[in-house]
PDB file of C-alpha atoms in Angstrom:
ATOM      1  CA  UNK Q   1      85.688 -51.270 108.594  1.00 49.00           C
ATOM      2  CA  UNK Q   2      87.240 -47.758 107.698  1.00 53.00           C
ATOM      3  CA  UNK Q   3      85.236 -44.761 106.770  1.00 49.00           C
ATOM      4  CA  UNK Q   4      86.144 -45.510 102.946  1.00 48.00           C
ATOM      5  CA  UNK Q   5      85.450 -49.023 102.318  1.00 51.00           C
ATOM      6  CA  UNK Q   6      81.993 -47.879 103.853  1.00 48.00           C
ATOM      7  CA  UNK Q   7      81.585 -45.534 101.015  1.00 50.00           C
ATOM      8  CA  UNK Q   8      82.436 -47.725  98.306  1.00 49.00           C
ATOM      9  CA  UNK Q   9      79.252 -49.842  99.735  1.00 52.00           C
ATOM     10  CA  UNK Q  10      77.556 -47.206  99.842  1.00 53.00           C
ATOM     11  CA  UNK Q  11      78.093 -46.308  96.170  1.00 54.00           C
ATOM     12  CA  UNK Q  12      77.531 -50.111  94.898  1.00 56.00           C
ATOM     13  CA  UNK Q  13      74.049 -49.809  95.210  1.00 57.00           C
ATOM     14  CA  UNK Q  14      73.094 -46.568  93.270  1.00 58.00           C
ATOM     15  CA  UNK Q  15      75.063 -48.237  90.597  1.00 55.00           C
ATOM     16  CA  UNK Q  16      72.944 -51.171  90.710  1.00 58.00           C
ATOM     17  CA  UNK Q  17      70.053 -48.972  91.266  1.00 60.00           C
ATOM     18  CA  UNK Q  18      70.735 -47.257  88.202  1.00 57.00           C
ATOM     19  CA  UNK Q  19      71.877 -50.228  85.927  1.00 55.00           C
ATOM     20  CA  UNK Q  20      67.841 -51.300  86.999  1.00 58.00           C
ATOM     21  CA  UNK Q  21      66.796 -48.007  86.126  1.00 58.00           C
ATOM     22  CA  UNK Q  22      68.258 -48.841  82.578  1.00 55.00           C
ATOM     23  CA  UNK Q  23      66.729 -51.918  82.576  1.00 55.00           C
ATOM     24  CA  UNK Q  24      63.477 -50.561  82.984  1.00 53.00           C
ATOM     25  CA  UNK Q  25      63.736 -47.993  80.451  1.00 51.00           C
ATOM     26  CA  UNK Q  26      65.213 -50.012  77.536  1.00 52.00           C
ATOM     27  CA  UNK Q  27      63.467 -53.789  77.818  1.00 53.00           C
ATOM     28  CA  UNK Q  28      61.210 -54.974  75.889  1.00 46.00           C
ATOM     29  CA  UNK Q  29      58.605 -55.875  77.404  1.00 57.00           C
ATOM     30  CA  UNK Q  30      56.666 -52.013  78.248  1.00 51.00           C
ATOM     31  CA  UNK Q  31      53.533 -53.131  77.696  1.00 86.00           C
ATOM     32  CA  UNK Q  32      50.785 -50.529  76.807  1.00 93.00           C
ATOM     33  CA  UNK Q  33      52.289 -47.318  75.909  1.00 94.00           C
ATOM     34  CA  UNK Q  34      50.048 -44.153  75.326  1.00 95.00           C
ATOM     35  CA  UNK Q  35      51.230 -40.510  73.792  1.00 94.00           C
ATOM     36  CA  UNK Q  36      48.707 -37.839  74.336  1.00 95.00           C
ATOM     37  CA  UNK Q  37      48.516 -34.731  71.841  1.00 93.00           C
ATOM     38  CA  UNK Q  38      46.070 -31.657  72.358  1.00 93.00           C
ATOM     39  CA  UNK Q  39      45.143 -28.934  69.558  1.00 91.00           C
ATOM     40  CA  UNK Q  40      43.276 -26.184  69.305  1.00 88.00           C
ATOM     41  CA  UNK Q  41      41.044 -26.222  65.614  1.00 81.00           C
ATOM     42  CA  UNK Q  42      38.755 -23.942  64.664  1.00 77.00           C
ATOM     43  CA  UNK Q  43      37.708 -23.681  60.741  1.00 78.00           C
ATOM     44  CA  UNK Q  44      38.625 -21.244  58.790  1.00 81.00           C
ATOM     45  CA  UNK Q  45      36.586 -18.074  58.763  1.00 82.00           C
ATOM     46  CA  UNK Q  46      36.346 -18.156  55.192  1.00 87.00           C
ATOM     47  CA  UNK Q  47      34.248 -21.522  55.792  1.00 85.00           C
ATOM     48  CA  UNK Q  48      32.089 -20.058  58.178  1.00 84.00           C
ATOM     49  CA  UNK Q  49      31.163 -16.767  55.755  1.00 87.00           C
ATOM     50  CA  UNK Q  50      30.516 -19.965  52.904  1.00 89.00           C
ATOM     51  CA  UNK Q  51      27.967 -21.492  55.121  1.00 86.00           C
ATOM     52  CA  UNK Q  52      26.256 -18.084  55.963  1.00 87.00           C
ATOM     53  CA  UNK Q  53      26.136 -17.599  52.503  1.00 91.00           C
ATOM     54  CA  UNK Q  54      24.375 -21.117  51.876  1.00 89.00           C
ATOM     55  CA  UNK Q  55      21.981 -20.317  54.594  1.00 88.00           C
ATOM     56  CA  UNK Q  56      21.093 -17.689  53.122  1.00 91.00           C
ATOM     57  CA  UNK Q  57      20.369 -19.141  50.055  1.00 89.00           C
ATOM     58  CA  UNK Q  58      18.640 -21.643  51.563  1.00 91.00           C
ATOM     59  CA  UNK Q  59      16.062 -19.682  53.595  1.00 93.00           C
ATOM     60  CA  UNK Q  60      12.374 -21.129  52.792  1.00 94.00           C
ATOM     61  CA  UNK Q  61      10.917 -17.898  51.731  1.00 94.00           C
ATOM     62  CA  UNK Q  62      13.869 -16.825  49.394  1.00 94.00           C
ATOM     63  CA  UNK Q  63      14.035 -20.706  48.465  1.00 93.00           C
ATOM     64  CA  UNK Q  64      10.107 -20.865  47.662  1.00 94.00           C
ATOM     65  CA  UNK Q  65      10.107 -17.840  46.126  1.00 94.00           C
ATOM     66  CA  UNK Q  66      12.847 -18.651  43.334  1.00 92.00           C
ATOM     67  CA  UNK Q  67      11.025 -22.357  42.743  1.00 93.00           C
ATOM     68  CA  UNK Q  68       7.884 -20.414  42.326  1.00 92.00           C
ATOM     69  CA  UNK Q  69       9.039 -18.167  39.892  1.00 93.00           C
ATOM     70  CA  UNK Q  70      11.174 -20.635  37.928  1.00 91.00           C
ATOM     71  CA  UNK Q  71       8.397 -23.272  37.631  1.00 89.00           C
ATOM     72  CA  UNK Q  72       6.579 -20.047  35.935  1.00 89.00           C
ATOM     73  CA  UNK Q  73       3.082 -21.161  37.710  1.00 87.00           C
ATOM     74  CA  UNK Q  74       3.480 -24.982  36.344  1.00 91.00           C
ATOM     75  CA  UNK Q  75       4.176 -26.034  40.396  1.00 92.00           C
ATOM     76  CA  UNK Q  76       1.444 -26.050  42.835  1.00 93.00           C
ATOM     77  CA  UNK Q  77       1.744 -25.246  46.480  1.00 93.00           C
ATOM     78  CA  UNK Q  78       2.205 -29.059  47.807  1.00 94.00           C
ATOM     79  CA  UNK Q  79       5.262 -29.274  45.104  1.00 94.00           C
ATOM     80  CA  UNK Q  80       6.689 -26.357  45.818  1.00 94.00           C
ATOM     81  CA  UNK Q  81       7.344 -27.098  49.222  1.00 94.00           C
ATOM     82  CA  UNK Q  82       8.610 -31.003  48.580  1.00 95.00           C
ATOM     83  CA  UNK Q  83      11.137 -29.116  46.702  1.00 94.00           C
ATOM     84  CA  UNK Q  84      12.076 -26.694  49.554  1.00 95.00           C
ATOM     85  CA  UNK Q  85      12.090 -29.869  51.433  1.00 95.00           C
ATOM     86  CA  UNK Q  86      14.272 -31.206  49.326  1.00 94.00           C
ATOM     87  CA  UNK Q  87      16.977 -28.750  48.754  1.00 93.00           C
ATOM     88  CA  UNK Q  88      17.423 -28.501  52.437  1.00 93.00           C
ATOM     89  CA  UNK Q  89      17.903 -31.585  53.842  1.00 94.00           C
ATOM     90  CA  UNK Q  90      21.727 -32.030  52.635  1.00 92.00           C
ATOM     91  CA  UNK Q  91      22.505 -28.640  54.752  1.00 90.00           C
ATOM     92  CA  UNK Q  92      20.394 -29.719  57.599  1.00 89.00           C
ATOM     93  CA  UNK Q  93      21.843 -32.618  58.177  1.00 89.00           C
ATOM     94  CA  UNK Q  94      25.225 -31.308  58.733  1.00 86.00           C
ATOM     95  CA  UNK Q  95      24.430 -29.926  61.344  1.00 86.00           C
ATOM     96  CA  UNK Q  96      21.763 -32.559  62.999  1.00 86.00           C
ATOM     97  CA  UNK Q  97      22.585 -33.925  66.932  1.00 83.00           C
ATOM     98  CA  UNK Q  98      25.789 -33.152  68.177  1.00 85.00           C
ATOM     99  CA  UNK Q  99      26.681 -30.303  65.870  1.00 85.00           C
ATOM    100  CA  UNK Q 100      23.692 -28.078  66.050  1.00 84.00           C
ATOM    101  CA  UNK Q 101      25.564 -25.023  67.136  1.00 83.00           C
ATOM    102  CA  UNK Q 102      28.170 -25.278  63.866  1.00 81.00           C
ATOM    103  CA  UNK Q 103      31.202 -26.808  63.248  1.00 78.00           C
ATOM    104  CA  UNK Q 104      33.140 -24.409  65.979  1.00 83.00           C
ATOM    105  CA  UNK Q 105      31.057 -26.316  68.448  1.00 87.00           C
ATOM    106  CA  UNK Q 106      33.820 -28.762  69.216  1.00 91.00           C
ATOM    107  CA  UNK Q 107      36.971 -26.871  68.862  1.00 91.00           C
ATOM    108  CA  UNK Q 108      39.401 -28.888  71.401  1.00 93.00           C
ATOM    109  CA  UNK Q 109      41.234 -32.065  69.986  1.00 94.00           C
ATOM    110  CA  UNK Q 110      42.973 -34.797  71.827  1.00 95.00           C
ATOM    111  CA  UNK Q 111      44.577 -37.307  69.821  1.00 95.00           C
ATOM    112  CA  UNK Q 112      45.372 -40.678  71.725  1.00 96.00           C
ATOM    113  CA  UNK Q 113      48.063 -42.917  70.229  1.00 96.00           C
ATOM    114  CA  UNK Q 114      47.821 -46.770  71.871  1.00 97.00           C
ATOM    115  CA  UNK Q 115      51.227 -49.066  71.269  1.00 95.00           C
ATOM    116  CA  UNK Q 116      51.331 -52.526  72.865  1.00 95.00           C
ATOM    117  CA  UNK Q 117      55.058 -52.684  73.194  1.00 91.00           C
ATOM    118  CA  UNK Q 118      54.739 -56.341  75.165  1.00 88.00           C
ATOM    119  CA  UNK Q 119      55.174 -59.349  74.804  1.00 86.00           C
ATOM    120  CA  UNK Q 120      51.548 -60.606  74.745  1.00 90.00           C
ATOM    121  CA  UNK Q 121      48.243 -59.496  73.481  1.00 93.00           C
ATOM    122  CA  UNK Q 122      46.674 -56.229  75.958  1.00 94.00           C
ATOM    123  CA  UNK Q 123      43.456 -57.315  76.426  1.00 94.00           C
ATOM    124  CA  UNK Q 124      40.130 -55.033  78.302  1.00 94.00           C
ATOM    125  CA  UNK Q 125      41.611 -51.115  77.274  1.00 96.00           C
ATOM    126  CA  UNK Q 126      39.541 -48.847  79.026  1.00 96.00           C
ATOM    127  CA  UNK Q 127      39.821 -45.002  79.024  1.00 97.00           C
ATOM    128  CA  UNK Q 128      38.216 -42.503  81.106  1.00 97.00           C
ATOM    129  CA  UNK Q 129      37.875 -39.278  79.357  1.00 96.00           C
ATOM    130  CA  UNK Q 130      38.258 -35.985  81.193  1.00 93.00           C
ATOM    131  CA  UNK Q 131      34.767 -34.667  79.472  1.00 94.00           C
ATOM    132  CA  UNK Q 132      32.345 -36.397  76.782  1.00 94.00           C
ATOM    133  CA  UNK Q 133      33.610 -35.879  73.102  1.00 94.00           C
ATOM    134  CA  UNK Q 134      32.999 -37.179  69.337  1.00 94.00           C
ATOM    135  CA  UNK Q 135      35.243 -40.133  69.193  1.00 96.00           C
ATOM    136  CA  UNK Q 136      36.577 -41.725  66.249  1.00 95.00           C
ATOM    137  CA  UNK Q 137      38.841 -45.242  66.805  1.00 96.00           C
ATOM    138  CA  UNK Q 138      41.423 -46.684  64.103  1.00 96.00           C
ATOM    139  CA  UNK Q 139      43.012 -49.873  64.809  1.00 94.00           C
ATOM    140  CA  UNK Q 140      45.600 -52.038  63.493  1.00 91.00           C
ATOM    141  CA  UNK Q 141      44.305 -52.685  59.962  1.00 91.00           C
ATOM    142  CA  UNK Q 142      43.483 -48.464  59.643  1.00 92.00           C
ATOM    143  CA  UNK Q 143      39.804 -49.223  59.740  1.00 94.00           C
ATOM    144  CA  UNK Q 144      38.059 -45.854  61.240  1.00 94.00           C
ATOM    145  CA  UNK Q 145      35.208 -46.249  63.543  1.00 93.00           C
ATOM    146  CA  UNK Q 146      32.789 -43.361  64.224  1.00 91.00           C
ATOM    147  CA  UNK Q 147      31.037 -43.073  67.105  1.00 89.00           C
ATOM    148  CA  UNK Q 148      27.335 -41.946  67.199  1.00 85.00           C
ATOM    149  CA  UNK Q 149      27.276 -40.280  70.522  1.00 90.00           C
ATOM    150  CA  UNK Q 150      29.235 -38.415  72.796  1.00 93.00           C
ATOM    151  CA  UNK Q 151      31.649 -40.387  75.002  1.00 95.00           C
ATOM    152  CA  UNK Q 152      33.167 -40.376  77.939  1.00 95.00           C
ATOM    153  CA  UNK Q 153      34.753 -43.303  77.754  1.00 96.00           C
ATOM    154  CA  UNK Q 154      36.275 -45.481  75.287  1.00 96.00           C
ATOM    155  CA  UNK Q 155      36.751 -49.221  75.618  1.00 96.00           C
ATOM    156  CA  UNK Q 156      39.228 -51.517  72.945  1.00 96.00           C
ATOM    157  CA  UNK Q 157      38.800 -55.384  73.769  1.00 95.00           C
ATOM    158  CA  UNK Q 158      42.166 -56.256  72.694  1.00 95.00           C
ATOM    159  CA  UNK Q 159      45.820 -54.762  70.969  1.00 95.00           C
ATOM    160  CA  UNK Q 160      47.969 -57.217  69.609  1.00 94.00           C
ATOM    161  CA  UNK Q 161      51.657 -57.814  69.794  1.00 92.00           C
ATOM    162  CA  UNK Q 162      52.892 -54.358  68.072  1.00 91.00           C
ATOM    163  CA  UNK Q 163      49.677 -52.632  67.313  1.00 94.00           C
ATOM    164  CA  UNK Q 164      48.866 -49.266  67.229  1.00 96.00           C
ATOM    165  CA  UNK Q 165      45.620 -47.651  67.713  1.00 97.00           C
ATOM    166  CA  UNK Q 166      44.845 -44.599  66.926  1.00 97.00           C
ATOM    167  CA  UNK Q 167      41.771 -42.573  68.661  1.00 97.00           C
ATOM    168  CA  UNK Q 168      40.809 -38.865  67.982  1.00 96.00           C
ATOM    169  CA  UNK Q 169      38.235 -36.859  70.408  1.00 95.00           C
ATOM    170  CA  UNK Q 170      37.185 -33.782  69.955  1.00 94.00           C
ATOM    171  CA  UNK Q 171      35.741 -31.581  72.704  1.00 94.00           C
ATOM    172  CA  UNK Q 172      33.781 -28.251  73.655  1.00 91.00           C
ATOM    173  CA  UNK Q 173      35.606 -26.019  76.029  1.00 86.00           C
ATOM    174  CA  UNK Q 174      38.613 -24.399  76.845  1.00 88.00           C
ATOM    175  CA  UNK Q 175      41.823 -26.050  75.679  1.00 89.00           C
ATOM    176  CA  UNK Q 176      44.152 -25.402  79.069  1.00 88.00           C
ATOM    177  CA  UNK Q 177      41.132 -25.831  81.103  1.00 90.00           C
ATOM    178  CA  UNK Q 178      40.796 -29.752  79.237  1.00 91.00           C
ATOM    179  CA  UNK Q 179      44.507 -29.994  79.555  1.00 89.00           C
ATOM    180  CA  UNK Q 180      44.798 -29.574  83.286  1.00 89.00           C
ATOM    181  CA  UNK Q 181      41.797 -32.594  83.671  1.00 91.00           C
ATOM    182  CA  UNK Q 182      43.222 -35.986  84.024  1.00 90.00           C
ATOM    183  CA  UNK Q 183      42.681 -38.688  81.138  1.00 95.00           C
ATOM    184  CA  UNK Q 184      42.988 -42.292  82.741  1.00 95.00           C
ATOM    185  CA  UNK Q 185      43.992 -45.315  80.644  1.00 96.00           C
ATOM    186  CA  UNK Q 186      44.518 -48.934  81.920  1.00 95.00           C
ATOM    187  CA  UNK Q 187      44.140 -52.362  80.712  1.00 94.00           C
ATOM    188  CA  UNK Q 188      43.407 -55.913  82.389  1.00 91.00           C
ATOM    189  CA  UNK Q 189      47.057 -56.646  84.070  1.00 88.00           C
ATOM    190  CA  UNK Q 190      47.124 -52.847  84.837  1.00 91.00           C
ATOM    191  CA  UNK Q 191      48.118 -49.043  83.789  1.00 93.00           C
ATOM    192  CA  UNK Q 192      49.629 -47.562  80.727  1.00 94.00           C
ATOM    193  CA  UNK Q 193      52.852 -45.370  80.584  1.00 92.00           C
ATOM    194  CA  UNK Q 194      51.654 -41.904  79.678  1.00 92.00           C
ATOM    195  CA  UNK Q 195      53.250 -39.261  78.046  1.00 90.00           C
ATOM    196  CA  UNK Q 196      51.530 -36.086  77.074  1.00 88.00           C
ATOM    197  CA  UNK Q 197      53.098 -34.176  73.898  1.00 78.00           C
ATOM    198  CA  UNK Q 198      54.000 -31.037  73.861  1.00 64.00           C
ATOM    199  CA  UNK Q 199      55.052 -28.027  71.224  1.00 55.00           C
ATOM    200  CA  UNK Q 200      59.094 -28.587  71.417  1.00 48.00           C
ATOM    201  CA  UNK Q 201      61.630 -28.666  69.080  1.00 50.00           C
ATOM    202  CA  UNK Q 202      65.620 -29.550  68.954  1.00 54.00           C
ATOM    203  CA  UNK Q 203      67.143 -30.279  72.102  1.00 59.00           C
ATOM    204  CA  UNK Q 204      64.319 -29.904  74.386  1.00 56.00           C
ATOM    205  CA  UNK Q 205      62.110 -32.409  72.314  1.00 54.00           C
ATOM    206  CA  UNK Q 206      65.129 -34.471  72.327  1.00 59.00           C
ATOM    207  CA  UNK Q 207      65.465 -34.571  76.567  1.00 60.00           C
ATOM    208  CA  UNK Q 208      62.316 -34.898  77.106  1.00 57.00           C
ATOM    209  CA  UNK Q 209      62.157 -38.190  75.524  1.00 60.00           C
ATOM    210  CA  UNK Q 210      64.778 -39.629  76.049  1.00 63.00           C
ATOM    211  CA  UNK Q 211      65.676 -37.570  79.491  1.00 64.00           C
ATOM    212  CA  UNK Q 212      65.216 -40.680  81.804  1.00 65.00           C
ATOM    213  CA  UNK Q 213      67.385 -42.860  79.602  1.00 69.00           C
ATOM    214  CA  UNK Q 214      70.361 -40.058  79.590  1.00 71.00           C
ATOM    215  CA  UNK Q 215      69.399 -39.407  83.628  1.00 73.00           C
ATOM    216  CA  UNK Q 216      69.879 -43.090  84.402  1.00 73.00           C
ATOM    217  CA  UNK Q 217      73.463 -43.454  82.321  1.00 78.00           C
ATOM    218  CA  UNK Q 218      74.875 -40.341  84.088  1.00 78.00           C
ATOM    219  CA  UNK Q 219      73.819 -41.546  87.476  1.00 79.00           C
ATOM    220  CA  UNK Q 220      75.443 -44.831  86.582  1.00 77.00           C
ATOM    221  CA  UNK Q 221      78.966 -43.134  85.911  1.00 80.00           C
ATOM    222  CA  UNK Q 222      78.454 -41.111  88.607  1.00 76.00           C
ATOM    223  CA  UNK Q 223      78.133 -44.002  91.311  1.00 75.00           C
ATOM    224  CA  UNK Q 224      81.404 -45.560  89.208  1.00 77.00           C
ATOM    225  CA  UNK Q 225      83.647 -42.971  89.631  1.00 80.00           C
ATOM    226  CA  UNK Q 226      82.439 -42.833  93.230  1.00 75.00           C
ATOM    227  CA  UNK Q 227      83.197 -46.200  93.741  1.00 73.00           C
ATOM    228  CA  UNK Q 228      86.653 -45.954  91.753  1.00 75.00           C
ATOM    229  CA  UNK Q 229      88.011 -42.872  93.673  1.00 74.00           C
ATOM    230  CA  UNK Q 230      86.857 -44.601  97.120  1.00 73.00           C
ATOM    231  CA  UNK Q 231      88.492 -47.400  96.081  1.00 73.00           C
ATOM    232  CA  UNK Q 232      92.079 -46.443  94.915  1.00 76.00           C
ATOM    233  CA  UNK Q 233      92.038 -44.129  98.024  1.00 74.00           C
ATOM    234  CA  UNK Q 234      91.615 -46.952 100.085  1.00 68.00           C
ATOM    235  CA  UNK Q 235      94.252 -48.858  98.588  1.00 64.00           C
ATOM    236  CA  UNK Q 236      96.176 -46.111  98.703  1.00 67.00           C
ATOM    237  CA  UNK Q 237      95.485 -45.459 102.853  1.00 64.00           C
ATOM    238  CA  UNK Q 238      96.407 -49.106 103.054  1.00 63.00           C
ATOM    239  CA  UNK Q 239      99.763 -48.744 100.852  1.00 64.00           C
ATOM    240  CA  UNK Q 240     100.779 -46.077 103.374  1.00 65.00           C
ATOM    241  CA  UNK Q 241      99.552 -47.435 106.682  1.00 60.00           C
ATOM    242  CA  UNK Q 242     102.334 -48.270 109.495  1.00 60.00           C
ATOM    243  CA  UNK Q 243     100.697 -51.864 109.386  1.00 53.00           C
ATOM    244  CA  UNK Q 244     101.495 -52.315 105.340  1.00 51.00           C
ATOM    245  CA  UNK Q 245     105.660 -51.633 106.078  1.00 50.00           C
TER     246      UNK Q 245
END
């Protein structure tokens, strides 16, 4: 067998090897898909300096004080404070068990998008989070669930054929340090294809979603023409071998 021919079997399979690759990439059957988005929030300073104010306001000697005076000496002592009581509990609650330390206390936002791509239901969904966060879940019918306590880990019994769920989680920290922590997601029949989003726009958005389709199609014409040119050159070294005249 001549140095050529062995080349041209050589270059058969990457081609196949790459027509798999395609395969892979466009069937239908991907099963559990899961995009990954962090952010950075923090509210607005001007909502901060409103809730100051309201503390303010809100203080029980400043807040007795101007019940005292309006009720003009009508109010006894007992009242007076089950009105204090009163007027506080709306603010007090916002910030009751996890958010005692304001609403900058959990400035670090991971958005988790869950698409069952298959061809069956996903059943047992279970993610490991890198650090316990507020979680809120929407499914398929864009019903929200709020969870009462920190997490971390979320579990979804089952995604149907085609459904999206939706799951928001919002931690304390750093946002590179969070970002550099693995977040683990698999199902009963095994592990989802992960792909963590990123600020990009234009081309580079473009390849990097579709970069291992495009990858895949140029390796494939690549091994062709490899084959091709090893081939007509062989046909060529046999058209002008002594043994072809």
């Amino acid at each position: 067998m001549s140095w050529v021919k062995f080349g041209v079997l050589l270059a058969l399979p990457g081609a196949l090897l790459s027509v798999l690759s395609i395969y892979v990439v466009l069937k239908d059957d991907n099963k559990l898909e899961a995009d990954l988005s962090y952010q950075y929030d923090s509210a607005p300073r001007l909502f901060t300096e409103r809730l100051d104010t309201v503390k303010e306001h809100l203080d029980y000697t400043r807040l007795y004080d101007n019940i005292k005076q309006a009720g003009n000496g009508a109010l006894s002592h007992e009242q007076i404070n089950k009105i204090v009581d009163l007027s506080q509990a709306p603010y007090l609650a916002l910030f009751d068990a996890p958010f005692e330390r304001g609403p900058d206390n959990y400035p670090v936002r991971l958005l988790i998008t869950l698409r069952n791509t298959g061809s069956k239901v996903i059943k047992e969904v279970h993610i490991k989070l890198p650090e316990k966060g507020i979680v809120q879940i929407r499914d398929e019918s864009r019903i929200d669930t709020l969870k009462p306590e920190l997490m971390s880990s979320v579990e979804i019994p089952a995604i149907v054929q085609n459904g999206v769920y939706r799951i928001w989680v919002y931690f304390q920290g750093d946002l590179k340090t969070l970002m550099e922590k693995d977040v683990h997601i698999g199902y009963s029949d095994g592990v989802a294809q992960v792909r963590v989003s990123e600020e990009v726009i234009g081309l580079d958005a473009y390849m990097a979603r579709y970069g291992v389709f495009w990858l895949s199609i140029l390796t494939l014409v690549y091994a062709l023409l490899v084959a091709l040119y090893l081939l007509i050159s062989a046909y060529k070294d046999d058209e002008t071998s002594p043994a072809s005249r």
